[in-house]
mmCIF file with all atom_site columns, C-alpha atoms in Angstrom:
data_model
loop_
_atom_site.group_PDB
_atom_site.id
_atom_site.type_symbol
_atom_site.label_atom_id
_atom_site.label_alt_id
_atom_site.label_comp_id
_atom_site.label_asym_id
_atom_site.label_entity_id
_atom_site.label_seq_id
_atom_site.pdbx_PDB_ins_code
_atom_site.Cartn_x
_atom_site.Cartn_y
_atom_site.Cartn_z
_atom_site.occupancy
_atom_site.B_iso_or_equiv
_atom_site.pdbx_formal_charge
_atom_site.auth_seq_id
_atom_site.auth_comp_id
_atom_site.auth_asym_id
_atom_site.auth_atom_id
_atom_site.pdbx_PDB_model_num
ATOM 1   C CA . UNK A 1 1   ? -70.546 55.713 -26.397 1.00 94.00 ? 342 UNK A CA 1
ATOM 2   C CA . UNK A 1 2   ? -69.697 52.416 -24.952 1.00 96.00 ? 343 UNK A CA 1
ATOM 3   C CA . UNK A 1 3   ? -67.893 53.623 -21.638 1.00 97.00 ? 344 UNK A CA 1
ATOM 4   C CA . UNK A 1 4   ? -65.791 50.555 -20.682 1.00 97.00 ? 345 UNK A CA 1
ATOM 5   C CA . UNK A 1 5   ? -63.712 49.948 -17.527 1.00 97.00 ? 346 UNK A CA 1
ATOM 6   C CA . UNK A 1 6   ? -60.467 47.217 -17.838 1.00 97.00 ? 347 UNK A CA 1
ATOM 7   C CA . UNK A 1 7   ? -59.093 45.261 -15.301 1.00 96.00 ? 348 UNK A CA 1
ATOM 8   C CA . UNK A 1 8   ? -56.153 43.755 -15.388 1.00 95.00 ? 349 UNK A CA 1
ATOM 9   C CA . UNK A 1 9   ? -52.695 43.686 -13.057 1.00 93.00 ? 350 UNK A CA 1
ATOM 10  C CA . UNK A 1 10  ? -50.671 43.892 -16.622 1.00 93.00 ? 351 UNK A CA 1
ATOM 11  C CA . UNK A 1 11  ? -49.987 47.493 -17.607 1.00 95.00 ? 352 UNK A CA 1
ATOM 12  C CA . UNK A 1 12  ? -49.177 47.177 -21.168 1.00 94.00 ? 353 UNK A CA 1
ATOM 13  C CA . UNK A 1 13  ? -52.422 44.590 -21.238 1.00 92.00 ? 354 UNK A CA 1
ATOM 14  C CA . UNK A 1 14  ? -54.720 47.681 -19.873 1.00 94.00 ? 355 UNK A CA 1
ATOM 15  C CA . UNK A 1 15  ? -52.759 50.118 -22.696 1.00 95.00 ? 356 UNK A CA 1
ATOM 16  C CA . UNK A 1 16  ? -53.017 47.866 -25.079 1.00 93.00 ? 357 UNK A CA 1
ATOM 17  C CA . UNK A 1 17  ? -56.699 46.977 -24.553 1.00 93.00 ? 358 UNK A CA 1
ATOM 18  C CA . UNK A 1 18  ? -57.309 50.729 -24.228 1.00 95.00 ? 359 UNK A CA 1
ATOM 19  C CA . UNK A 1 19  ? -55.513 51.559 -27.451 1.00 95.00 ? 360 UNK A CA 1
ATOM 20  C CA . UNK A 1 20  ? -57.753 48.909 -29.420 1.00 93.00 ? 361 UNK A CA 1
ATOM 21  C CA . UNK A 1 21  ? -60.756 50.169 -28.229 1.00 94.00 ? 362 UNK A CA 1
ATOM 22  C CA . UNK A 1 22  ? -60.200 54.061 -28.503 1.00 92.00 ? 363 UNK A CA 1
ATOM 23  C CA . UNK A 1 23  ? -59.194 53.494 -31.923 1.00 93.00 ? 364 UNK A CA 1
ATOM 24  C CA . UNK A 1 24  ? -62.536 52.600 -32.781 1.00 92.00 ? 365 UNK A CA 1
ATOM 25  C CA . UNK A 1 25  ? -65.675 54.725 -32.978 1.00 92.00 ? 366 UNK A CA 1
ATOM 26  C CA . UNK A 1 26  ? -67.747 54.848 -30.306 1.00 94.00 ? 367 UNK A CA 1
ATOM 27  C CA . UNK A 1 27  ? -65.738 53.498 -27.329 1.00 96.00 ? 368 UNK A CA 1
ATOM 28  C CA . UNK A 1 28  ? -64.578 55.447 -24.375 1.00 96.00 ? 369 UNK A CA 1
ATOM 29  C CA . UNK A 1 29  ? -62.122 53.443 -21.608 1.00 97.00 ? 370 UNK A CA 1
ATOM 30  C CA . UNK A 1 30  ? -63.523 55.583 -18.439 1.00 97.00 ? 371 UNK A CA 1
ATOM 31  C CA . UNK A 1 31  ? -60.882 53.636 -16.268 1.00 96.00 ? 372 UNK A CA 1
ATOM 32  C CA . UNK A 1 32  ? -58.707 51.040 -15.373 1.00 97.00 ? 373 UNK A CA 1
ATOM 33  C CA . UNK A 1 33  ? -57.824 48.692 -12.287 1.00 96.00 ? 374 UNK A CA 1
ATOM 34  C CA . UNK A 1 34  ? -55.173 46.642 -11.414 1.00 95.00 ? 375 UNK A CA 1
ATOM 35  C CA . UNK A 1 35  ? -56.674 44.201 -8.247  1.00 94.00 ? 376 UNK A CA 1
ATOM 36  C CA . UNK A 1 36  ? -60.030 43.820 -6.974  1.00 94.00 ? 377 UNK A CA 1
ATOM 37  C CA . UNK A 1 37  ? -60.094 46.434 -4.696  1.00 94.00 ? 378 UNK A CA 1
ATOM 38  C CA . UNK A 1 38  ? -59.075 48.871 -7.156  1.00 96.00 ? 379 UNK A CA 1
ATOM 39  C CA . UNK A 1 39  ? -61.831 47.856 -9.096  1.00 96.00 ? 380 UNK A CA 1
ATOM 40  C CA . UNK A 1 40  ? -64.348 48.887 -6.234  1.00 95.00 ? 381 UNK A CA 1
ATOM 41  C CA . UNK A 1 41  ? -62.915 51.838 -5.492  1.00 95.00 ? 382 UNK A CA 1
ATOM 42  C CA . UNK A 1 42  ? -63.063 52.869 -9.315  1.00 95.00 ? 383 UNK A CA 1
ATOM 43  C CA . UNK A 1 43  ? -66.867 51.641 -9.420  1.00 95.00 ? 384 UNK A CA 1
ATOM 44  C CA . UNK A 1 44  ? -68.061 53.917 -6.619  1.00 94.00 ? 385 UNK A CA 1
ATOM 45  C CA . UNK A 1 45  ? -66.699 56.821 -8.913  1.00 94.00 ? 386 UNK A CA 1
ATOM 46  C CA . UNK A 1 46  ? -67.531 55.963 -12.590 1.00 95.00 ? 387 UNK A CA 1
ATOM 47  C CA . UNK A 1 47  ? -70.487 53.936 -13.925 1.00 93.00 ? 388 UNK A CA 1
ATOM 48  C CA . UNK A 1 48  ? -69.058 51.400 -16.962 1.00 96.00 ? 389 UNK A CA 1
ATOM 49  C CA . UNK A 1 49  ? -71.588 49.981 -19.219 1.00 96.00 ? 390 UNK A CA 1
ATOM 50  C CA . UNK A 1 50  ? -69.021 46.770 -19.390 1.00 97.00 ? 391 UNK A CA 1
ATOM 51  C CA . UNK A 1 51  ? -66.195 46.102 -17.450 1.00 97.00 ? 392 UNK A CA 1
ATOM 52  C CA . UNK A 1 52  ? -63.654 43.946 -19.385 1.00 96.00 ? 393 UNK A CA 1
ATOM 53  C CA . UNK A 1 53  ? -62.251 41.534 -16.261 1.00 95.00 ? 394 UNK A CA 1
ATOM 54  C CA . UNK A 1 54  ? -59.145 39.504 -16.318 1.00 93.00 ? 395 UNK A CA 1
ATOM 55  C CA . UNK A 1 55  ? -59.626 35.738 -14.787 1.00 88.00 ? 396 UNK A CA 1
ATOM 56  C CA . UNK A 1 56  ? -56.459 36.145 -12.758 1.00 86.00 ? 397 UNK A CA 1
ATOM 57  C CA . UNK A 1 57  ? -56.439 39.927 -11.574 1.00 88.00 ? 398 UNK A CA 1
ATOM 58  C CA . UNK A 1 58  ? -55.109 39.716 -7.840  1.00 87.00 ? 399 UNK A CA 1
ATOM 59  C CA . UNK A 1 59  ? -56.504 39.422 -4.631  1.00 86.00 ? 400 UNK A CA 1
ATOM 60  C CA . UNK A 1 60  ? -59.888 37.589 -5.525  1.00 82.00 ? 401 UNK A CA 1
ATOM 61  C CA . UNK A 1 61  ? -60.142 35.005 -8.014  1.00 78.00 ? 402 UNK A CA 1
ATOM 62  C CA . UNK A 1 62  ? -62.067 36.235 -11.236 1.00 82.00 ? 403 UNK A CA 1
ATOM 63  C CA . UNK A 1 63  ? -65.243 34.172 -10.610 1.00 83.00 ? 404 UNK A CA 1
ATOM 64  C CA . UNK A 1 64  ? -65.340 35.401 -7.117  1.00 85.00 ? 405 UNK A CA 1
ATOM 65  C CA . UNK A 1 65  ? -65.278 39.065 -8.198  1.00 90.00 ? 406 UNK A CA 1
ATOM 66  C CA . UNK A 1 66  ? -67.542 38.527 -10.432 1.00 89.00 ? 407 UNK A CA 1
ATOM 67  C CA . UNK A 1 67  ? -69.908 37.433 -8.420  1.00 87.00 ? 408 UNK A CA 1
ATOM 68  C CA . UNK A 1 68  ? -69.433 40.277 -6.159  1.00 89.00 ? 409 UNK A CA 1
ATOM 69  C CA . UNK A 1 69  ? -69.437 42.653 -8.885  1.00 91.00 ? 410 UNK A CA 1
ATOM 70  C CA . UNK A 1 70  ? -73.138 41.178 -9.996  1.00 86.00 ? 411 UNK A CA 1
ATOM 71  C CA . UNK A 1 71  ? -74.382 41.626 -6.462  1.00 86.00 ? 412 UNK A CA 1
ATOM 72  C CA . UNK A 1 72  ? -73.378 44.744 -5.761  1.00 89.00 ? 413 UNK A CA 1
ATOM 73  C CA . UNK A 1 73  ? -73.695 46.509 -9.621  1.00 87.00 ? 414 UNK A CA 1
ATOM 74  C CA . UNK A 1 74  ? -76.225 43.798 -11.473 1.00 84.00 ? 415 UNK A CA 1
ATOM 75  C CA . UNK A 1 75  ? -76.449 46.604 -13.960 1.00 85.00 ? 416 UNK A CA 1
ATOM 76  C CA . UNK A 1 76  ? -73.103 46.245 -15.445 1.00 88.00 ? 417 UNK A CA 1
ATOM 77  C CA . UNK A 1 77  ? -72.366 43.752 -17.745 1.00 93.00 ? 418 UNK A CA 1
ATOM 78  C CA . UNK A 1 78  ? -68.834 41.720 -17.286 1.00 95.00 ? 419 UNK A CA 1
ATOM 79  C CA . UNK A 1 79  ? -66.881 40.516 -20.143 1.00 95.00 ? 420 UNK A CA 1
ATOM 80  C CA . UNK A 1 80  ? -64.441 37.774 -18.677 1.00 92.00 ? 421 UNK A CA 1
ATOM 81  C CA . UNK A 1 81  ? -61.050 37.598 -20.770 1.00 89.00 ? 422 UNK A CA 1
ATOM 82  C CA . UNK A 1 82  ? -57.566 35.244 -19.645 1.00 87.00 ? 423 UNK A CA 1
ATOM 83  C CA . UNK A 1 83  ? -55.038 33.354 -21.278 1.00 81.00 ? 424 UNK A CA 1
ATOM 84  C CA . UNK A 1 84  ? -56.552 30.263 -19.772 1.00 73.00 ? 425 UNK A CA 1
ATOM 85  C CA . UNK A 1 85  ? -58.412 27.138 -20.971 1.00 65.00 ? 426 UNK A CA 1
ATOM 86  C CA . UNK A 1 86  ? -61.098 28.859 -22.923 1.00 68.00 ? 427 UNK A CA 1
ATOM 87  C CA . UNK A 1 87  ? -63.133 25.204 -22.879 1.00 64.00 ? 428 UNK A CA 1
ATOM 88  C CA . UNK A 1 88  ? -62.855 25.244 -19.193 1.00 64.00 ? 429 UNK A CA 1
ATOM 89  C CA . UNK A 1 89  ? -63.669 28.992 -17.884 1.00 73.00 ? 430 UNK A CA 1
ATOM 90  C CA . UNK A 1 90  ? -65.810 30.145 -21.012 1.00 76.00 ? 431 UNK A CA 1
ATOM 91  C CA . UNK A 1 91  ? -68.600 27.764 -19.334 1.00 71.00 ? 432 UNK A CA 1
ATOM 92  C CA . UNK A 1 92  ? -68.243 28.521 -15.407 1.00 73.00 ? 433 UNK A CA 1
ATOM 93  C CA . UNK A 1 93  ? -67.844 32.763 -16.011 1.00 80.00 ? 434 UNK A CA 1
ATOM 94  C CA . UNK A 1 94  ? -70.979 32.682 -18.318 1.00 75.00 ? 435 UNK A CA 1
ATOM 95  C CA . UNK A 1 95  ? -72.854 30.306 -15.492 1.00 71.00 ? 436 UNK A CA 1
ATOM 96  C CA . UNK A 1 96  ? -71.378 32.964 -12.496 1.00 77.00 ? 437 UNK A CA 1
ATOM 97  C CA . UNK A 1 97  ? -73.208 36.104 -14.433 1.00 81.00 ? 438 UNK A CA 1
ATOM 98  C CA . UNK A 1 98  ? -70.355 36.885 -17.214 1.00 88.00 ? 439 UNK A CA 1
ATOM 99  C CA . UNK A 1 99  ? -71.815 37.951 -20.754 1.00 86.00 ? 440 UNK A CA 1
ATOM 100 C CA . UNK A 1 100 ? -69.263 36.705 -22.291 1.00 86.00 ? 441 UNK A CA 1
ATOM 101 C CA . UNK A 1 101 ? -65.485 35.019 -22.214 1.00 88.00 ? 442 UNK A CA 1
ATOM 102 C CA . UNK A 1 102 ? -62.385 36.031 -24.776 1.00 87.00 ? 443 UNK A CA 1
ATOM 103 C CA . UNK A 1 103 ? -59.561 34.307 -24.857 1.00 82.00 ? 444 UNK A CA 1
ATOM 104 C CA . UNK A 1 104 ? -56.150 36.278 -25.003 1.00 80.00 ? 445 UNK A CA 1
ATOM 105 C CA . UNK A 1 105 ? -55.181 34.165 -27.933 1.00 77.00 ? 446 UNK A CA 1
ATOM 106 C CA . UNK A 1 106 ? -58.238 35.529 -29.716 1.00 76.00 ? 447 UNK A CA 1
ATOM 107 C CA . UNK A 1 107 ? -57.626 38.277 -32.515 1.00 79.00 ? 448 UNK A CA 1
ATOM 108 C CA . UNK A 1 108 ? -57.477 42.001 -31.794 1.00 81.00 ? 449 UNK A CA 1
ATOM 109 C CA . UNK A 1 109 ? -60.670 42.427 -33.847 1.00 82.00 ? 450 UNK A CA 1
ATOM 110 C CA . UNK A 1 110 ? -62.795 40.197 -31.442 1.00 83.00 ? 451 UNK A CA 1
ATOM 111 C CA . UNK A 1 111 ? -62.026 42.919 -28.203 1.00 90.00 ? 452 UNK A CA 1
ATOM 112 C CA . UNK A 1 112 ? -64.032 45.447 -30.225 1.00 92.00 ? 453 UNK A CA 1
ATOM 113 C CA . UNK A 1 113 ? -66.990 43.225 -31.192 1.00 90.00 ? 454 UNK A CA 1
ATOM 114 C CA . UNK A 1 114 ? -66.882 41.401 -28.243 1.00 91.00 ? 455 UNK A CA 1
ATOM 115 C CA . UNK A 1 115 ? -67.351 44.649 -25.859 1.00 94.00 ? 456 UNK A CA 1
ATOM 116 C CA . UNK A 1 116 ? -70.257 45.718 -28.306 1.00 92.00 ? 457 UNK A CA 1
ATOM 117 C CA . UNK A 1 117 ? -72.074 43.172 -28.038 1.00 88.00 ? 458 UNK A CA 1
ATOM 118 C CA . UNK A 1 118 ? -71.696 42.680 -24.495 1.00 92.00 ? 459 UNK A CA 1
ATOM 119 C CA . UNK A 1 119 ? -72.805 46.170 -24.104 1.00 93.00 ? 460 UNK A CA 1
ATOM 120 C CA . UNK A 1 120 ? -75.973 45.434 -25.977 1.00 87.00 ? 461 UNK A CA 1
ATOM 121 C CA . UNK A 1 121 ? -76.767 42.699 -23.769 1.00 83.00 ? 462 UNK A CA 1
ATOM 122 C CA . UNK A 1 122 ? -75.956 39.851 -25.848 1.00 80.00 ? 463 UNK A CA 1
ATOM 123 C CA . UNK A 1 123 ? -73.742 36.651 -25.406 1.00 77.00 ? 464 UNK A CA 1
ATOM 124 C CA . UNK A 1 124 ? -70.287 36.683 -26.693 1.00 82.00 ? 465 UNK A CA 1
ATOM 125 C CA . UNK A 1 125 ? -68.385 33.610 -27.447 1.00 72.00 ? 466 UNK A CA 1
ATOM 126 C CA . UNK A 1 126 ? -65.863 32.843 -30.191 1.00 65.00 ? 467 UNK A CA 1
ATOM 127 C CA . UNK A 1 127 ? -66.674 30.665 -32.977 1.00 62.00 ? 468 UNK A CA 1
ATOM 128 C CA . UNK A 1 128 ? -64.168 28.528 -32.599 1.00 61.00 ? 469 UNK A CA 1
ATOM 129 C CA . UNK A 1 129 ? -65.211 27.716 -28.941 1.00 59.00 ? 470 UNK A CA 1
ATOM 130 C CA . UNK A 1 130 ? -68.582 27.407 -29.656 1.00 60.00 ? 471 UNK A CA 1
ATOM 131 C CA . UNK A 1 131 ? -67.958 25.130 -32.149 1.00 55.00 ? 472 UNK A CA 1
ATOM 132 C CA . UNK A 1 132 ? -65.567 23.138 -29.591 1.00 54.00 ? 473 UNK A CA 1
ATOM 133 C CA . UNK A 1 133 ? -68.415 22.887 -27.414 1.00 52.00 ? 474 UNK A CA 1
ATOM 134 C CA . UNK A 1 134 ? -70.578 20.982 -29.484 1.00 49.00 ? 475 UNK A CA 1
ATOM 135 C CA . UNK A 1 135 ? -67.696 18.707 -30.669 1.00 46.00 ? 476 UNK A CA 1
ATOM 136 C CA . UNK A 1 136 ? -68.340 15.003 -29.660 1.00 43.00 ? 477 UNK A CA 1
ATOM 137 C CA . UNK A 1 137 ? -70.250 15.008 -26.663 1.00 43.00 ? 478 UNK A CA 1
ATOM 138 C CA . UNK A 1 138 ? -70.128 11.146 -26.836 1.00 46.00 ? 479 UNK A CA 1
ATOM 139 C CA . UNK A 1 139 ? -66.399 10.891 -26.127 1.00 46.00 ? 480 UNK A CA 1
ATOM 140 C CA . UNK A 1 140 ? -64.396 10.602 -22.838 1.00 42.00 ? 481 UNK A CA 1
ATOM 141 C CA . UNK A 1 141 ? -62.532 14.376 -23.316 1.00 51.00 ? 482 UNK A CA 1
ATOM 142 C CA . UNK A 1 142 ? -61.656 16.340 -20.687 1.00 48.00 ? 483 UNK A CA 1
ATOM 143 C CA . UNK A 1 143 ? -64.633 18.793 -21.747 1.00 52.00 ? 484 UNK A CA 1
ATOM 144 C CA . UNK A 1 144 ? -67.307 16.164 -20.998 1.00 54.00 ? 485 UNK A CA 1
ATOM 145 C CA . UNK A 1 145 ? -66.020 15.664 -17.456 1.00 55.00 ? 486 UNK A CA 1
ATOM 146 C CA . UNK A 1 146 ? -66.291 20.003 -17.299 1.00 58.00 ? 487 UNK A CA 1
ATOM 147 C CA . UNK A 1 147 ? -69.689 19.868 -17.905 1.00 59.00 ? 488 UNK A CA 1
ATOM 148 C CA . UNK A 1 148 ? -70.562 17.499 -15.549 1.00 69.00 ? 489 UNK A CA 1
ATOM 149 C CA . UNK A 1 149 ? -68.711 20.210 -12.931 1.00 76.00 ? 490 UNK A CA 1
ATOM 150 C CA . UNK A 1 150 ? -70.551 23.295 -11.424 1.00 77.00 ? 491 UNK A CA 1
ATOM 151 C CA . UNK A 1 151 ? -68.955 26.525 -11.383 1.00 75.00 ? 492 UNK A CA 1
ATOM 152 C CA . UNK A 1 152 ? -67.943 26.226 -7.725  1.00 82.00 ? 493 UNK A CA 1
ATOM 153 C CA . UNK A 1 153 ? -66.614 22.571 -8.164  1.00 84.00 ? 494 UNK A CA 1
ATOM 154 C CA . UNK A 1 154 ? -63.981 24.231 -10.681 1.00 81.00 ? 495 UNK A CA 1
ATOM 155 C CA . UNK A 1 155 ? -62.862 26.789 -8.268  1.00 81.00 ? 496 UNK A CA 1
ATOM 156 C CA . UNK A 1 156 ? -62.128 23.885 -5.765  1.00 87.00 ? 497 UNK A CA 1
ATOM 157 C CA . UNK A 1 157 ? -60.494 21.949 -8.048  1.00 85.00 ? 498 UNK A CA 1
ATOM 158 C CA . UNK A 1 158 ? -58.279 24.950 -9.489  1.00 81.00 ? 499 UNK A CA 1
ATOM 159 C CA . UNK A 1 159 ? -57.032 26.107 -5.836  1.00 84.00 ? 500 UNK A CA 1
ATOM 160 C CA . UNK A 1 160 ? -56.259 22.127 -4.991  1.00 87.00 ? 501 UNK A CA 1
ATOM 161 C CA . UNK A 1 161 ? -54.717 21.336 -8.253  1.00 81.00 ? 502 UNK A CA 1
ATOM 162 C CA . UNK A 1 162 ? -52.238 24.474 -7.183  1.00 79.00 ? 503 UNK A CA 1
ATOM 163 C CA . UNK A 1 163 ? -51.054 22.938 -3.976  1.00 83.00 ? 504 UNK A CA 1
ATOM 164 C CA . UNK A 1 164 ? -53.560 24.620 -1.531  1.00 85.00 ? 505 UNK A CA 1
ATOM 165 C CA . UNK A 1 165 ? -54.827 22.489 1.648   1.00 89.00 ? 506 UNK A CA 1
ATOM 166 C CA . UNK A 1 166 ? -58.363 22.207 2.232   1.00 91.00 ? 507 UNK A CA 1
ATOM 167 C CA . UNK A 1 167 ? -58.290 24.908 5.308   1.00 91.00 ? 508 UNK A CA 1
ATOM 168 C CA . UNK A 1 168 ? -56.610 27.357 2.548   1.00 89.00 ? 509 UNK A CA 1
ATOM 169 C CA . UNK A 1 169 ? -59.322 26.566 0.287   1.00 89.00 ? 510 UNK A CA 1
ATOM 170 C CA . UNK A 1 170 ? -61.583 27.267 2.636   1.00 90.00 ? 511 UNK A CA 1
ATOM 171 C CA . UNK A 1 171 ? -60.127 30.416 3.559   1.00 89.00 ? 512 UNK A CA 1
ATOM 172 C CA . UNK A 1 172 ? -59.771 31.566 0.147   1.00 83.00 ? 513 UNK A CA 1
ATOM 173 C CA . UNK A 1 173 ? -63.761 30.788 -1.125  1.00 86.00 ? 514 UNK A CA 1
ATOM 174 C CA . UNK A 1 174 ? -64.987 31.749 1.885   1.00 86.00 ? 515 UNK A CA 1
ATOM 175 C CA . UNK A 1 175 ? -66.566 28.196 2.632   1.00 89.00 ? 516 UNK A CA 1
ATOM 176 C CA . UNK A 1 176 ? -66.476 25.688 5.708   1.00 91.00 ? 517 UNK A CA 1
ATOM 177 C CA . UNK A 1 177 ? -63.723 23.597 5.898   1.00 91.00 ? 518 UNK A CA 1
ATOM 178 C CA . UNK A 1 178 ? -65.992 20.793 6.220   1.00 92.00 ? 519 UNK A CA 1
ATOM 179 C CA . UNK A 1 179 ? -67.801 21.735 2.808   1.00 93.00 ? 520 UNK A CA 1
ATOM 180 C CA . UNK A 1 180 ? -64.355 22.023 1.042   1.00 93.00 ? 521 UNK A CA 1
ATOM 181 C CA . UNK A 1 181 ? -64.038 18.182 2.069   1.00 92.00 ? 522 UNK A CA 1
ATOM 182 C CA . UNK A 1 182 ? -67.787 17.288 0.476   1.00 93.00 ? 523 UNK A CA 1
ATOM 183 C CA . UNK A 1 183 ? -66.530 18.903 -2.743  1.00 92.00 ? 524 UNK A CA 1
ATOM 184 C CA . UNK A 1 184 ? -63.574 17.161 -2.785  1.00 91.00 ? 525 UNK A CA 1
ATOM 185 C CA . UNK A 1 185 ? -65.526 13.869 -2.547  1.00 90.00 ? 526 UNK A CA 1
ATOM 186 C CA . UNK A 1 186 ? -67.820 15.353 -5.020  1.00 90.00 ? 527 UNK A CA 1
ATOM 187 C CA . UNK A 1 187 ? -65.340 15.947 -7.484  1.00 88.00 ? 528 UNK A CA 1
ATOM 188 C CA . UNK A 1 188 ? -63.178 12.632 -7.136  1.00 85.00 ? 529 UNK A CA 1
ATOM 189 C CA . UNK A 1 189 ? -66.811 11.212 -8.015  1.00 84.00 ? 530 UNK A CA 1
ATOM 190 C CA . UNK A 1 190 ? -68.147 12.992 -11.075 1.00 80.00 ? 531 UNK A CA 1
ATOM 191 C CA . UNK A 1 191 ? -64.478 12.868 -12.467 1.00 77.00 ? 532 UNK A CA 1
ATOM 192 C CA . UNK A 1 192 ? -64.061 8.888  -11.709 1.00 74.00 ? 533 UNK A CA 1
ATOM 193 C CA . UNK A 1 193 ? -61.213 8.962  -9.846  1.00 77.00 ? 534 UNK A CA 1
ATOM 194 C CA . UNK A 1 194 ? -60.736 7.761  -6.005  1.00 78.00 ? 535 UNK A CA 1
ATOM 195 C CA . UNK A 1 195 ? -57.360 9.605  -4.755  1.00 80.00 ? 536 UNK A CA 1
ATOM 196 C CA . UNK A 1 196 ? -55.974 12.828 -4.951  1.00 84.00 ? 537 UNK A CA 1
ATOM 197 C CA . UNK A 1 197 ? -53.357 11.962 -7.125  1.00 80.00 ? 538 UNK A CA 1
ATOM 198 C CA . UNK A 1 198 ? -55.721 11.074 -9.911  1.00 75.00 ? 539 UNK A CA 1
ATOM 199 C CA . UNK A 1 199 ? -57.843 14.030 -9.266  1.00 80.00 ? 540 UNK A CA 1
ATOM 200 C CA . UNK A 1 200 ? -54.428 16.306 -9.997  1.00 79.00 ? 541 UNK A CA 1
ATOM 201 C CA . UNK A 1 201 ? -54.349 14.579 -13.079 1.00 73.00 ? 542 UNK A CA 1
ATOM 202 C CA . UNK A 1 202 ? -57.900 15.140 -14.256 1.00 70.00 ? 543 UNK A CA 1
ATOM 203 C CA . UNK A 1 203 ? -57.070 18.802 -13.234 1.00 73.00 ? 544 UNK A CA 1
ATOM 204 C CA . UNK A 1 204 ? -54.102 18.673 -15.253 1.00 69.00 ? 545 UNK A CA 1
ATOM 205 C CA . UNK A 1 205 ? -56.311 17.759 -18.268 1.00 61.00 ? 546 UNK A CA 1
ATOM 206 C CA . UNK A 1 206 ? -58.393 19.953 -17.811 1.00 61.00 ? 547 UNK A CA 1
ATOM 207 C CA . UNK A 1 207 ? -55.840 22.412 -17.913 1.00 58.00 ? 548 UNK A CA 1
ATOM 208 C CA . UNK A 1 208 ? -56.074 24.165 -14.720 1.00 57.00 ? 549 UNK A CA 1
ATOM 209 C CA . UNK A 1 209 ? -52.591 24.353 -13.914 1.00 48.00 ? 550 UNK A CA 1
#
């Protein structure tokens, strides 16, 4: 029996995913959580095999939550899922320690196969994503730029793109404000821009906002 914990702030999503998993043989949804603090509280009482973690769960962003999960619960396997662009988030979440990434645009059947694969310790990404990640490395398309960025740089860029100041980004990611400035300069260099307006245009091209 594969024990699953679903972390998502939308009740209808939690209900829907629970229904899909429990209609299949060999799955048990042991608990659900709507925020990151609730998730860690639940983990003191239950030990799931797989955590399905929504990228935009409230309180702490998904990648920061993933890092904390890996540190405090190293044996639990995490399957990230989101309505955000696969091109951007699949790579960053896998770099941060997720066993897979599932787009909310994927077919329902993918939920079952993804959770099963992750529970066995294998990586899961959709076939479509695998093909796109391998497509046309020689072009100047946004995904080529994205491959140059570290997970932390993507987090900083996303927060800057959402209108946050350096100070707010520093607080949100638990960084020194000077470090955020360094990341900003590094992002401009990697994305080949020299001002914030163009940097935000690149963030838009990467579908970060």
